[in-house]
Coordinates of C-alpha atoms in Angstrom, one line a residue:
Chain Y
M1 CA 92.2 33.8 72.1
A2 CA 94.0 31.0 73.9
G3 CA 94.0 29.5 70.4
T4 CA 96.1 26.4 70.7
A5 CA 94.9 23.7 68.3
K6 CA 94.8 21.0 70.9
S7 CA 92.4 21.2 73.8
R8 CA 94.4 22.0 76.9
L9 CA 92.8 19.0 78.6
T10 CA 94.2 16.5 76.1
R11 CA 97.8 17.7 76.1
R12 CA 100.4 15.2 77.2
R13 CA 102.0 15.7 80.5
T14 CA 105.4 14.2 80.8
A15 CA 107.1 16.5 83.3
A16 CA 107.8 13.8 85.8
T17 CA 109.4 11.5 83.2
I18 CA 112.0 13.9 82.0
A19 CA 113.0 15.4 85.3
G20 CA 116.6 14.1 84.9
T21 CA 117.7 16.5 82.2
G22 CA 121.3 17.5 82.1
D23 CA 121.0 21.1 83.2
P24 CA 123.8 21.9 85.7
A25 CA 122.6 22.8 89.2
W26 CA 123.4 26.5 89.0
V27 CA 121.3 26.8 85.8
R28 CA 118.4 25.0 87.4
W29 CA 118.6 27.2 90.5
S30 CA 118.8 30.4 88.5
I31 CA 115.9 29.5 86.2
C32 CA 113.8 28.6 89.1
L33 CA 114.7 31.7 91.2
V34 CA 114.1 34.1 88.3
S35 CA 110.9 32.5 87.2
L36 CA 109.5 32.3 90.7
A37 CA 110.5 35.9 91.4
F38 CA 108.7 37.0 88.2
L39 CA 105.6 35.1 89.1
G40 CA 105.7 36.5 92.6
L41 CA 106.0 40.1 91.4
F42 CA 103.3 39.9 88.8
L43 CA 100.9 37.3 90.2
A44 CA 101.3 36.6 93.9
V45 CA 101.9 40.1 95.2
P46 CA 98.8 41.7 93.4
L47 CA 96.6 38.8 94.6
A48 CA 97.8 39.2 98.2
A49 CA 97.2 43.0 97.9
V50 CA 93.5 42.4 97.2
F51 CA 92.9 40.7 100.5
T52 CA 95.2 42.9 102.5
E53 CA 93.5 46.0 101.3
A54 CA 90.1 44.6 101.9
L55 CA 90.9 43.7 105.5
R56 CA 93.0 46.9 106.1
K57 CA 90.4 48.3 108.5
G58 CA 89.5 45.0 110.1
V59 CA 87.0 42.3 109.6
G60 CA 84.1 44.5 110.8
A61 CA 84.7 47.1 108.1
Y62 CA 85.1 44.3 105.6
L63 CA 81.8 42.7 106.4
E64 CA 80.1 46.0 106.5
S65 CA 80.9 46.6 102.9
F66 CA 78.4 43.9 102.0
Q67 CA 75.6 45.4 104.0
N68 CA 75.4 48.1 101.4
R69 CA 72.3 47.9 99.2
D70 CA 74.1 48.8 96.0
A71 CA 76.8 46.1 96.6
L72 CA 74.0 43.5 97.1
A73 CA 72.3 44.6 93.9
A74 CA 75.6 44.3 92.0
I75 CA 76.1 40.8 93.3
R76 CA 72.5 39.9 92.4
L77 CA 72.9 41.3 88.9
T78 CA 76.2 39.5 88.3
L79 CA 74.6 36.2 89.3
L80 CA 71.6 36.9 87.0
V81 CA 73.7 37.8 84.0
A82 CA 75.9 34.7 84.4
G83 CA 72.8 32.6 85.0
I84 CA 71.5 33.6 81.6
A85 CA 74.7 33.7 79.6
V86 CA 76.3 30.5 80.7
P87 CA 73.3 28.1 80.0
L88 CA 72.8 29.7 76.6
N89 CA 76.4 29.1 75.7
I90 CA 76.3 25.6 77.0
V91 CA 73.4 24.8 74.7
F92 CA 75.3 26.4 71.8
G93 CA 78.5 24.6 72.7
L94 CA 76.8 21.2 72.7
A95 CA 75.0 21.9 69.4
A96 CA 78.1 23.3 67.7
S97 CA 80.4 20.5 68.8
W98 CA 77.8 17.8 67.8
A99 CA 77.5 19.2 64.3
I100 CA 81.3 19.8 63.9
A101 CA 82.7 16.7 65.5
K102 CA 80.2 14.1 64.4
F103 CA 79.6 15.1 60.8
E104 CA 81.7 16.0 57.7
F105 CA 80.7 19.2 55.8
R106 CA 82.3 21.9 53.8
G107 CA 83.5 25.1 55.5
K108 CA 84.0 23.4 58.8
S109 CA 87.3 25.0 59.5
V110 CA 85.8 28.4 58.7
L111 CA 83.0 27.8 61.1
I112 CA 85.6 26.9 63.9
T113 CA 87.5 30.1 63.2
L114 CA 84.2 32.1 63.4
I115 CA 83.3 30.5 66.7
D116 CA 86.7 31.7 68.1
L117 CA 86.2 35.2 66.7
P118 CA 85.0 36.8 70.0
F119 CA 88.3 36.0 71.6
A120 CA 90.1 38.2 69.0
V121 CA 87.9 41.2 69.6
S122 CA 88.7 43.8 72.2
P123 CA 86.2 43.8 75.1
V124 CA 85.5 47.5 74.4
I125 CA 84.6 46.7 70.8
S126 CA 82.4 43.8 72.0
G127 CA 80.3 46.3 73.8
L128 CA 80.5 48.9 71.0
I129 CA 78.9 46.6 68.4
Y130 CA 75.8 46.3 70.5
V131 CA 75.6 50.0 71.0
L132 CA 75.8 50.4 67.2
L133 CA 73.0 47.9 66.8
F134 CA 70.6 48.8 69.6
G135 CA 71.7 52.2 70.8
L136 CA 69.6 55.3 70.0
Q137 CA 71.7 56.1 66.9
G138 CA 72.0 52.4 66.0
W139 CA 70.2 50.3 63.4
L140 CA 67.3 49.2 65.6
G141 CA 67.5 52.1 68.0
P142 CA 64.6 54.1 66.7
W143 CA 62.3 51.1 66.4
L144 CA 63.2 49.9 69.9
A145 CA 62.6 53.4 71.3
A146 CA 59.2 53.6 69.7
H147 CA 58.2 50.4 71.4
H148 CA 59.8 51.4 74.7
I149 CA 62.2 48.6 74.8
Q150 CA 65.6 49.5 76.3
I151 CA 68.5 47.2 75.6
I152 CA 71.6 49.5 75.8
F153 CA 72.2 51.0 79.3
A154 CA 69.9 48.3 80.7
V155 CA 70.2 44.6 81.8
P156 CA 69.5 43.0 78.3
G157 CA 72.6 44.9 76.9
I158 CA 74.8 43.6 79.7
V159 CA 73.5 40.0 79.1
L160 CA 74.2 40.3 75.3
A161 CA 77.7 41.7 75.8
T162 CA 78.4 38.9 78.3
I163 CA 77.2 36.2 75.9
F164 CA 79.4 37.6 73.2
V165 CA 82.6 37.6 75.3
T166 CA 82.0 34.1 76.7
F167 CA 80.7 32.7 73.4
P168 CA 83.6 30.4 72.5
F169 CA 84.5 28.9 75.9
V170 CA 82.3 25.7 76.0
A171 CA 82.4 25.0 72.3
R172 CA 86.2 25.2 72.0
E173 CA 86.6 22.7 74.8
L174 CA 84.0 20.3 73.4
I175 CA 84.9 20.3 69.7
P176 CA 88.4 18.8 70.0
L177 CA 87.3 16.3 72.7
M178 CA 84.3 15.0 70.6
Q179 CA 86.4 14.9 67.5
E180 CA 88.9 12.7 69.3
Q181 CA 86.2 10.3 70.5
G182 CA 84.8 9.7 67.0
T183 CA 81.4 8.3 66.3
E184 CA 81.7 4.6 66.9
E185 CA 80.1 4.5 70.3
E186 CA 77.1 6.6 69.1
E187 CA 76.7 4.4 66.0
A188 CA 76.7 1.3 68.2
A189 CA 74.1 2.7 70.5
L190 CA 71.9 3.6 67.5
V191 CA 72.3 0.2 65.9
L192 CA 71.3 -1.3 69.2
G193 CA 68.0 0.6 69.1
A194 CA 68.7 3.8 71.2
S195 CA 67.0 7.0 70.0
G196 CA 69.0 10.0 69.1
W197 CA 68.3 11.7 72.4
Q198 CA 69.1 8.6 74.4
T199 CA 72.4 8.3 72.5
F200 CA 73.2 11.9 73.3
W201 CA 72.3 11.8 77.0
R202 CA 73.7 8.3 77.8
V203 CA 76.7 8.0 75.5
T204 CA 77.9 11.4 74.3
L205 CA 77.3 13.5 77.3
P206 CA 79.0 11.1 79.9
N207 CA 82.0 10.9 77.5
V208 CA 82.5 14.6 77.4
K209 CA 81.4 15.5 80.9
W210 CA 84.8 16.7 82.2
G211 CA 85.5 18.7 79.1
L212 CA 82.0 20.3 79.4
L213 CA 82.6 21.1 83.1
Y214 CA 86.0 22.6 82.2
G215 CA 84.4 24.9 79.6
V216 CA 81.6 25.9 81.9
I217 CA 84.0 26.8 84.7
L218 CA 86.0 29.1 82.4
C219 CA 82.8 30.5 80.8
N220 CA 81.3 31.3 84.2
A221 CA 84.5 33.0 85.5
R222 CA 84.6 35.3 82.5
A223 CA 80.9 35.9 82.6
M224 CA 81.0 37.1 86.2
G225 CA 84.2 39.0 85.8
E226 CA 83.7 40.8 82.5
F227 CA 84.5 44.4 82.7
G228 CA 85.3 46.2 79.4
A229 CA 82.4 45.0 77.3
V230 CA 79.8 45.4 80.1
S231 CA 81.2 48.9 80.9
V232 CA 80.3 50.1 77.4
V233 CA 76.7 48.9 77.4
S234 CA 75.9 49.5 81.1
G235 CA 74.6 52.9 82.0
H236 CA 76.5 52.7 85.3
L237 CA 73.3 53.2 87.3
R238 CA 73.9 52.2 90.9
G239 CA 71.7 49.5 92.1
Q240 CA 70.3 48.9 88.6
T241 CA 72.9 48.2 85.9
N242 CA 76.0 47.8 88.0
T243 CA 77.6 44.4 87.9
M244 CA 80.3 43.5 90.6
P245 CA 83.3 44.5 88.5
L246 CA 81.6 47.9 87.6
H247 CA 80.8 48.4 91.3
V248 CA 84.4 47.8 92.1
E249 CA 85.4 50.6 89.6
I250 CA 82.9 53.1 91.1
L251 CA 84.0 52.5 94.7
Y252 CA 87.6 52.6 93.7
N253 CA 87.2 55.9 91.9
E254 CA 85.4 57.3 94.9
Y255 CA 88.5 56.4 97.0
N256 CA 86.4 54.0 99.0
F257 CA 89.2 51.5 98.9
V258 CA 88.1 49.1 101.6
A259 CA 84.7 48.6 100.1
A260 CA 86.2 48.4 96.6
F261 CA 88.7 45.7 97.6
A262 CA 86.0 43.9 99.7
V263 CA 83.9 43.4 96.5
A264 CA 87.1 42.7 94.6
S265 CA 88.0 40.0 97.1
L266 CA 84.8 38.1 96.4
L267 CA 85.7 38.1 92.7
A268 CA 89.3 37.1 93.6
L269 CA 87.8 34.2 95.6
L270 CA 85.8 33.2 92.6
A271 CA 89.0 33.2 90.5
L272 CA 90.8 31.0 93.1
V273 CA 87.8 28.6 93.2
T274 CA 87.9 28.5 89.4
L275 CA 91.7 27.7 89.4
V276 CA 91.2 24.9 92.0
L277 CA 88.2 23.4 90.1
K278 CA 90.2 23.6 86.8
A279 CA 93.1 21.8 88.4
I280 CA 90.9 19.1 89.7
V281 CA 89.2 18.6 86.3
E282 CA 92.6 18.5 84.6
W283 CA 93.9 16.0 87.1
R284 CA 90.8 13.7 86.7
T285 CA 90.9 13.7 82.9
Q286 CA 94.6 13.0 83.0
R287 CA 94.0 10.1 85.4
E288 CA 91.2 8.7 83.3
S289 CA 93.1 8.9 80.1
T290 CA 96.0 7.0 81.6
E291 CA 93.8 4.3 83.2
L292 CA 91.6 3.5 80.2
P293 CA 92.9 3.5 76.7
A294 CA 90.7 5.9 74.8
S295 CA 89.7 3.4 72.2
T296 CA 88.0 0.9 74.4
P297 CA 84.2 1.5 74.3
T298 CA 83.5 1.1 78.0
S299 CA 80.1 2.7 78.1
L300 CA 78.5 0.2 75.7
Q301 CA 77.4 -2.1 78.4
E302 CA 75.4 0.7 80.0
V303 CA 73.4 1.2 76.8
T304 CA 72.6 -2.4 76.3
Chain O
M1 CA 94.7 11.4 68.3
E2 CA 94.5 7.6 68.1
S3 CA 96.0 6.2 65.0
P4 CA 93.5 3.7 63.4
P5 CA 90.7 6.2 62.4
S6 CA 93.1 8.5 60.7
S7 CA 93.9 6.2 57.9
P8 CA 92.2 7.7 54.8
A9 CA 90.3 4.6 53.7
F10 CA 88.8 4.2 57.1
R11 CA 87.8 7.8 57.4
V12 CA 86.0 7.8 54.0
G13 CA 84.0 4.8 55.1
V14 CA 83.0 6.2 58.4
G15 CA 82.2 9.5 56.8
R16 CA 79.7 7.9 54.4
R17 CA 78.1 5.9 57.2
R18 CA 78.1 8.9 59.6
R19 CA 75.8 10.9 57.4
S20 CA 73.1 8.2 57.4
V21 CA 73.3 6.9 60.9
L22 CA 73.7 9.8 63.4
P23 CA 70.7 12.1 63.7
G24 CA 70.5 15.8 64.4
F25 CA 72.9 17.3 61.9
G26 CA 70.4 19.7 60.4
L27 CA 69.1 20.8 63.8
T28 CA 72.5 21.3 65.5
L29 CA 74.2 23.0 62.5
G30 CA 71.1 25.1 61.9
Y31 CA 71.1 26.2 65.6
T32 CA 74.8 26.8 65.5
M33 CA 74.6 29.1 62.5
L34 CA 71.5 30.9 63.9
Y35 CA 73.1 31.6 67.3
L36 CA 76.5 32.5 65.7
S37 CA 74.8 35.0 63.3
L38 CA 72.6 36.6 66.0
V39 CA 75.3 36.9 68.7
V40 CA 78.5 37.4 66.7
L41 CA 78.2 38.0 62.9
I42 CA 75.3 40.5 62.7
P43 CA 76.6 42.7 65.5
L44 CA 80.2 42.6 64.2
S45 CA 78.9 43.5 60.7
A46 CA 77.1 46.5 62.2
L47 CA 80.6 47.9 62.9
F48 CA 81.7 47.4 59.3
F49 CA 78.6 48.9 57.8
K50 CA 78.9 51.9 60.2
T51 CA 82.5 52.4 59.0
A52 CA 81.6 51.9 55.4
T53 CA 78.8 54.4 55.4
A54 CA 80.5 57.1 57.4
P55 CA 82.1 60.0 55.6
W56 CA 85.7 59.2 54.8
E57 CA 87.0 62.6 55.8
H58 CA 85.6 62.2 59.3
I59 CA 87.1 58.8 59.7
W60 CA 90.5 59.9 58.4
E61 CA 90.4 63.0 60.6
T62 CA 89.7 60.9 63.7
V63 CA 92.2 58.2 63.1
S64 CA 95.0 60.7 62.1
S65 CA 94.5 63.1 65.0
A66 CA 97.5 63.5 67.3
R67 CA 95.7 62.1 70.3
V68 CA 94.6 58.9 68.5
L69 CA 98.0 58.4 67.0
A70 CA 99.6 58.8 70.4
S71 CA 97.3 56.2 71.9
F72 CA 98.1 53.8 69.0
R73 CA 101.8 54.3 69.6
L74 CA 101.4 53.6 73.3
T75 CA 99.2 50.6 72.9
L76 CA 101.3 49.0 70.2
G77 CA 104.6 49.8 71.9
A78 CA 103.6 48.7 75.4
S79 CA 101.9 45.5 74.0
F80 CA 105.0 44.7 72.1
V81 CA 107.4 45.2 75.1
A82 CA 105.0 43.2 77.3
A83 CA 104.8 40.3 74.9
L84 CA 108.6 40.4 74.6
I85 CA 109.0 40.3 78.5
N86 CA 106.5 37.4 78.5
A87 CA 108.4 35.5 75.8
V88 CA 111.6 35.6 77.8
F89 CA 110.2 35.0 81.3
G90 CA 107.4 32.8 80.1
L91 CA 110.0 30.5 78.5
G92 CA 111.7 30.3 81.9
V93 CA 108.5 29.5 83.7
A94 CA 107.4 26.9 81.1
W95 CA 110.9 25.4 81.2
M96 CA 110.8 25.2 85.0
L97 CA 107.3 23.6 85.1
V98 CA 108.0 21.0 82.4
R99 CA 111.6 20.1 83.2
Y100 CA 112.0 20.3 86.9
T101 CA 110.2 18.7 89.8
F102 CA 110.0 20.7 93.0
P103 CA 107.6 20.9 95.9
G104 CA 104.5 23.0 95.0
R105 CA 105.0 22.6 91.2
R106 CA 101.3 21.8 90.8
I107 CA 100.3 25.0 92.7
V108 CA 102.7 27.2 90.6
D109 CA 101.3 25.5 87.5
A110 CA 97.7 26.4 88.5
V111 CA 98.6 29.9 89.5
V112 CA 99.9 30.7 86.0
D113 CA 96.3 30.9 84.9
L114 CA 95.4 33.5 87.4
P115 CA 95.4 36.3 84.8
F116 CA 92.7 34.3 82.9
A117 CA 90.6 33.7 86.0
L118 CA 90.9 37.0 87.8
P119 CA 88.4 39.7 86.6
T120 CA 90.4 42.4 84.8
A121 CA 89.0 45.2 87.0
V122 CA 90.3 43.3 90.1
S123 CA 93.7 42.9 88.5
G124 CA 93.6 46.6 87.6
I125 CA 93.1 47.9 91.0
A126 CA 95.4 45.4 92.6
L127 CA 98.3 46.2 90.2
T128 CA 97.7 49.9 90.7
T129 CA 97.8 49.5 94.5
V130 CA 101.0 47.5 94.4
Y131 CA 102.9 49.6 91.9
A132 CA 101.6 53.1 93.0
P133 CA 104.3 55.3 94.6
T134 CA 103.0 54.3 98.0
G135 CA 102.5 50.6 97.2
W136 CA 104.6 47.6 98.2
I137 CA 106.7 47.5 95.0
G138 CA 106.1 51.0 93.8
R139 CA 107.6 52.5 96.9
W140 CA 110.8 50.6 96.3
L141 CA 110.9 51.5 92.6
E142 CA 110.3 55.1 93.6
S143 CA 113.4 55.2 95.7
W144 CA 115.3 54.2 92.5
G145 CA 113.6 57.1 90.7
I146 CA 111.3 54.9 88.7
K147 CA 107.7 55.9 88.3
A148 CA 105.7 52.7 87.7
A149 CA 102.0 53.4 88.0
F150 CA 100.4 56.2 86.0
S151 CA 103.2 56.0 83.3
P152 CA 103.8 54.0 80.2
L153 CA 105.7 51.6 82.4
G154 CA 102.5 50.9 84.4
V155 CA 100.7 50.1 81.1
T156 CA 103.4 47.7 80.2
I157 CA 103.3 46.0 83.7
A158 CA 99.5 45.5 83.4
L159 CA 99.9 44.1 79.8
T160 CA 102.6 41.8 81.0
F161 CA 100.4 40.4 83.7
I162 CA 97.5 39.8 81.2
G163 CA 99.7 38.1 78.6
L164 CA 101.8 35.7 80.7
P165 CA 99.5 32.6 80.6
F166 CA 99.4 32.7 76.7
V167 CA 103.2 32.2 76.4
V168 CA 103.5 29.6 79.1
R169 CA 100.5 27.6 78.0
T170 CA 101.6 27.6 74.4
L171 CA 105.2 26.6 75.3
Q172 CA 104.4 23.8 77.8
P173 CA 103.0 21.3 75.2
A174 CA 105.9 22.1 72.8
L175 CA 108.5 21.5 75.5
E176 CA 106.7 18.3 76.6
D177 CA 106.7 17.0 73.0
L178 CA 110.5 17.4 72.7
D179 CA 112.1 14.0 72.2
P180 CA 114.8 13.5 74.9
E181 CA 116.7 11.2 72.5
V182 CA 117.5 14.0 70.2
E183 CA 119.0 16.0 73.0
E184 CA 120.9 12.9 74.1
A185 CA 122.2 12.3 70.6
A186 CA 123.4 15.9 70.3
A187 CA 125.1 15.6 73.7
S188 CA 126.8 12.3 72.8
L189 CA 128.1 13.9 69.6
G190 CA 129.9 16.5 71.8
A191 CA 127.5 19.4 72.0
G192 CA 127.5 21.4 75.2
R193 CA 124.3 22.2 77.1
W194 CA 124.1 25.7 75.6
Q195 CA 124.7 24.3 72.1
V196 CA 121.9 21.8 72.6
F197 CA 119.6 24.5 73.7
R198 CA 120.6 26.9 70.9
Y199 CA 120.7 24.4 68.0
V200 CA 118.3 21.7 69.1
I201 CA 115.7 23.0 71.5
V202 CA 115.2 26.6 70.3
P203 CA 114.5 25.6 66.6
A204 CA 112.0 23.0 67.8
I205 CA 110.0 25.3 70.1
L206 CA 110.3 28.4 67.9
P207 CA 106.8 28.2 66.3
A208 CA 105.2 27.7 69.8
L209 CA 107.3 30.6 71.2
L210 CA 106.2 32.9 68.3
T211 CA 102.6 31.8 68.6
G212 CA 102.6 32.5 72.3
F213 CA 104.2 35.9 71.7
A214 CA 101.5 36.7 69.1
L215 CA 98.7 35.6 71.3
A216 CA 100.0 37.7 74.2
F217 CA 100.5 40.7 71.9
A218 CA 96.9 40.3 70.5
R219 CA 95.4 40.1 73.9
A220 CA 97.4 43.1 75.1
L221 CA 96.2 45.3 72.2
G222 CA 92.6 45.0 73.2
E223 CA 93.0 44.9 76.9
Y224 CA 91.0 47.5 78.9
G225 CA 90.1 46.6 82.5
S226 CA 93.5 45.9 83.9
V227 CA 95.1 48.9 82.2
V228 CA 92.7 51.8 82.8
F229 CA 93.4 52.0 86.6
I230 CA 97.2 51.8 86.4
A231 CA 97.6 54.0 83.3
G232 CA 96.4 57.3 84.8
N233 CA 94.8 58.0 81.4
M234 CA 96.5 61.3 80.6
P235 CA 95.7 62.4 77.0
M236 CA 98.7 62.1 74.6
K237 CA 100.7 60.3 77.4
T238 CA 99.0 57.3 78.9
E239 CA 95.8 56.8 77.0
I240 CA 95.3 53.4 75.5
V241 CA 93.3 52.8 72.3
P242 CA 90.3 50.9 73.9
L243 CA 89.9 53.8 76.4
L244 CA 89.8 56.3 73.6
I245 CA 87.0 54.4 72.0
L246 CA 85.0 54.7 75.2
V247 CA 85.9 58.4 75.5
K248 CA 84.5 59.0 72.0
L249 CA 81.4 57.1 72.9
E250 CA 80.8 59.2 76.0
Q251 CA 81.1 62.3 73.8
Y252 CA 78.4 60.7 71.5
D253 CA 81.0 60.7 68.7
Y254 CA 79.8 57.3 67.3
T255 CA 81.6 57.7 64.0
G256 CA 84.9 58.5 65.7
A257 CA 84.5 55.5 68.1
T258 CA 83.6 53.3 65.1
A259 CA 86.6 54.5 63.1
I260 CA 89.1 53.7 65.9
A261 CA 87.4 50.4 66.6
S262 CA 87.6 49.2 63.0
V263 CA 91.3 50.0 62.8
M264 CA 91.8 48.0 66.0
L265 CA 89.7 45.2 64.7
A266 CA 91.6 45.0 61.4
L267 CA 94.8 44.8 63.4
S268 CA 93.4 42.0 65.6
F269 CA 92.3 40.0 62.5
L270 CA 95.7 40.4 60.9
L271 CA 97.2 39.0 64.1
L272 CA 94.7 36.2 64.2
L273 CA 95.6 35.3 60.6
S274 CA 99.3 35.2 61.4
I275 CA 98.6 33.1 64.5
N276 CA 96.8 30.6 62.4
L277 CA 99.6 30.6 59.8
L278 CA 102.1 30.0 62.7
Q279 CA 100.1 27.1 64.0
W280 CA 99.8 25.6 60.5
W281 CA 103.6 26.0 60.2
S282 CA 104.2 24.3 63.5
T283 CA 101.9 21.4 62.9
R284 CA 103.5 20.9 59.5
R285 CA 106.9 20.9 61.1
Q286 CA 105.8 18.4 63.7
A287 CA 104.4 16.1 60.9
A288 CA 107.6 16.4 59.0
G289 CA 109.9 15.8 62.0

């Protein structure tokens, strides 16, 4: 739903250049103080609380939380689900952005809106639609039951719901980026005798690698952290259909706070790593775009 | 964004060549449509068919019951207040990040995205711990007689947390695109700093501010994970709509869950439509200006 038309990677950053605006010192100070206090109360304090609560009974108790079989199973399931959902959405993102950015066809803007659709749907509804489709009372429910295939309250349902909520991430980063780069370089490569695949692997992919990485980082963070959608389709069976966020919920509701926050701290670390990687990628693209004017076809030499 | 390819004559020429030279159009578009249909369109249509085939009395009965209406009132109200808080403080944060340089600005800029990156369940239990009567901030609020967690205020706090990046990230590019010369011109014509802000800056960033507000509001409407822990989930008092969908599902009332969900989905699509209109408005204004 972060539906800004421009990719966040390509936006201009001119903060440093207009530092000398005419705000009086007292205005500057009060805006900064109020804003930082607001960020502190809403972002920094809760983040600090995760780690403080996790370590409340010492490092020993903290580490012990991960000795638990159910906790390990939850970690394994989360990795598995992300390991399936993220690659599938990468393939989709590459295919969709190639079709949308490199070709002209009718209904393109409708297609882009449809790709963004999962961001507009509440996580709970994202889970509900799969229950309506594959649940016992759903369309395919009776058929699936007859063939002993379980999707809802089992791992396939969790994977499907995760794919749905992370569906737009890669595509929405790649589409504006590829549109901006146009088709000249690919056309040149093809004229010079490269095959379609060679053109894709050696011209297109290197050109969009940072945008792709950016999309993958966000996609992965959401895939590992999704709670609402997964909560609807998971049967909450310990050790079987519990992902890390669901395991956090169970432990928390059992008043097992140290263990809950211990698992939560892993997810918080994941979030922090995501933010750092994201900042690095943003910084790199920004540097590259200032160093090389975007219109110079630099990778042509590599193809020839 | 570069200027040469956007001249109409050039675009037509390239468009014609494009179709003949680059391969893979059929394959990639076909795969895109297939995957989109399987993952998004068919499951979503299941919701609409379920609603359309359900008995109308049952749907109406569900949606107009006191408990559901109370949850809609809470969700809409808390989302609106949270988006409003974010519009005010988000403008402050975006202004600070774009206009001022200070040590640690990059870190603050990165931290704004924390609500995107932090799994909602983690934000939920963290906010609850902090704002509970025994928590770091909740204890202090309690001494003023304010009950934060397990009240509508708690719901609003969680929704403010979740919506913040939308406002800041929408406003930042708009503030960066402001032409300093216009402000200088206004100042040289005798406008005070406040007048420049009120009559030059606010009109220019208004579309972005409204878009950010709408995005934060839309996200808050559907939010589940970060709210369920801090809300306390008392029927009629602190139950949000997404939770009620889950409650209906747990009671095997599929029609009831579907009815509430389709009302929510209709609201979300209305918001999506207005966000698109807002963006169309702002790009048109940019083009005109």
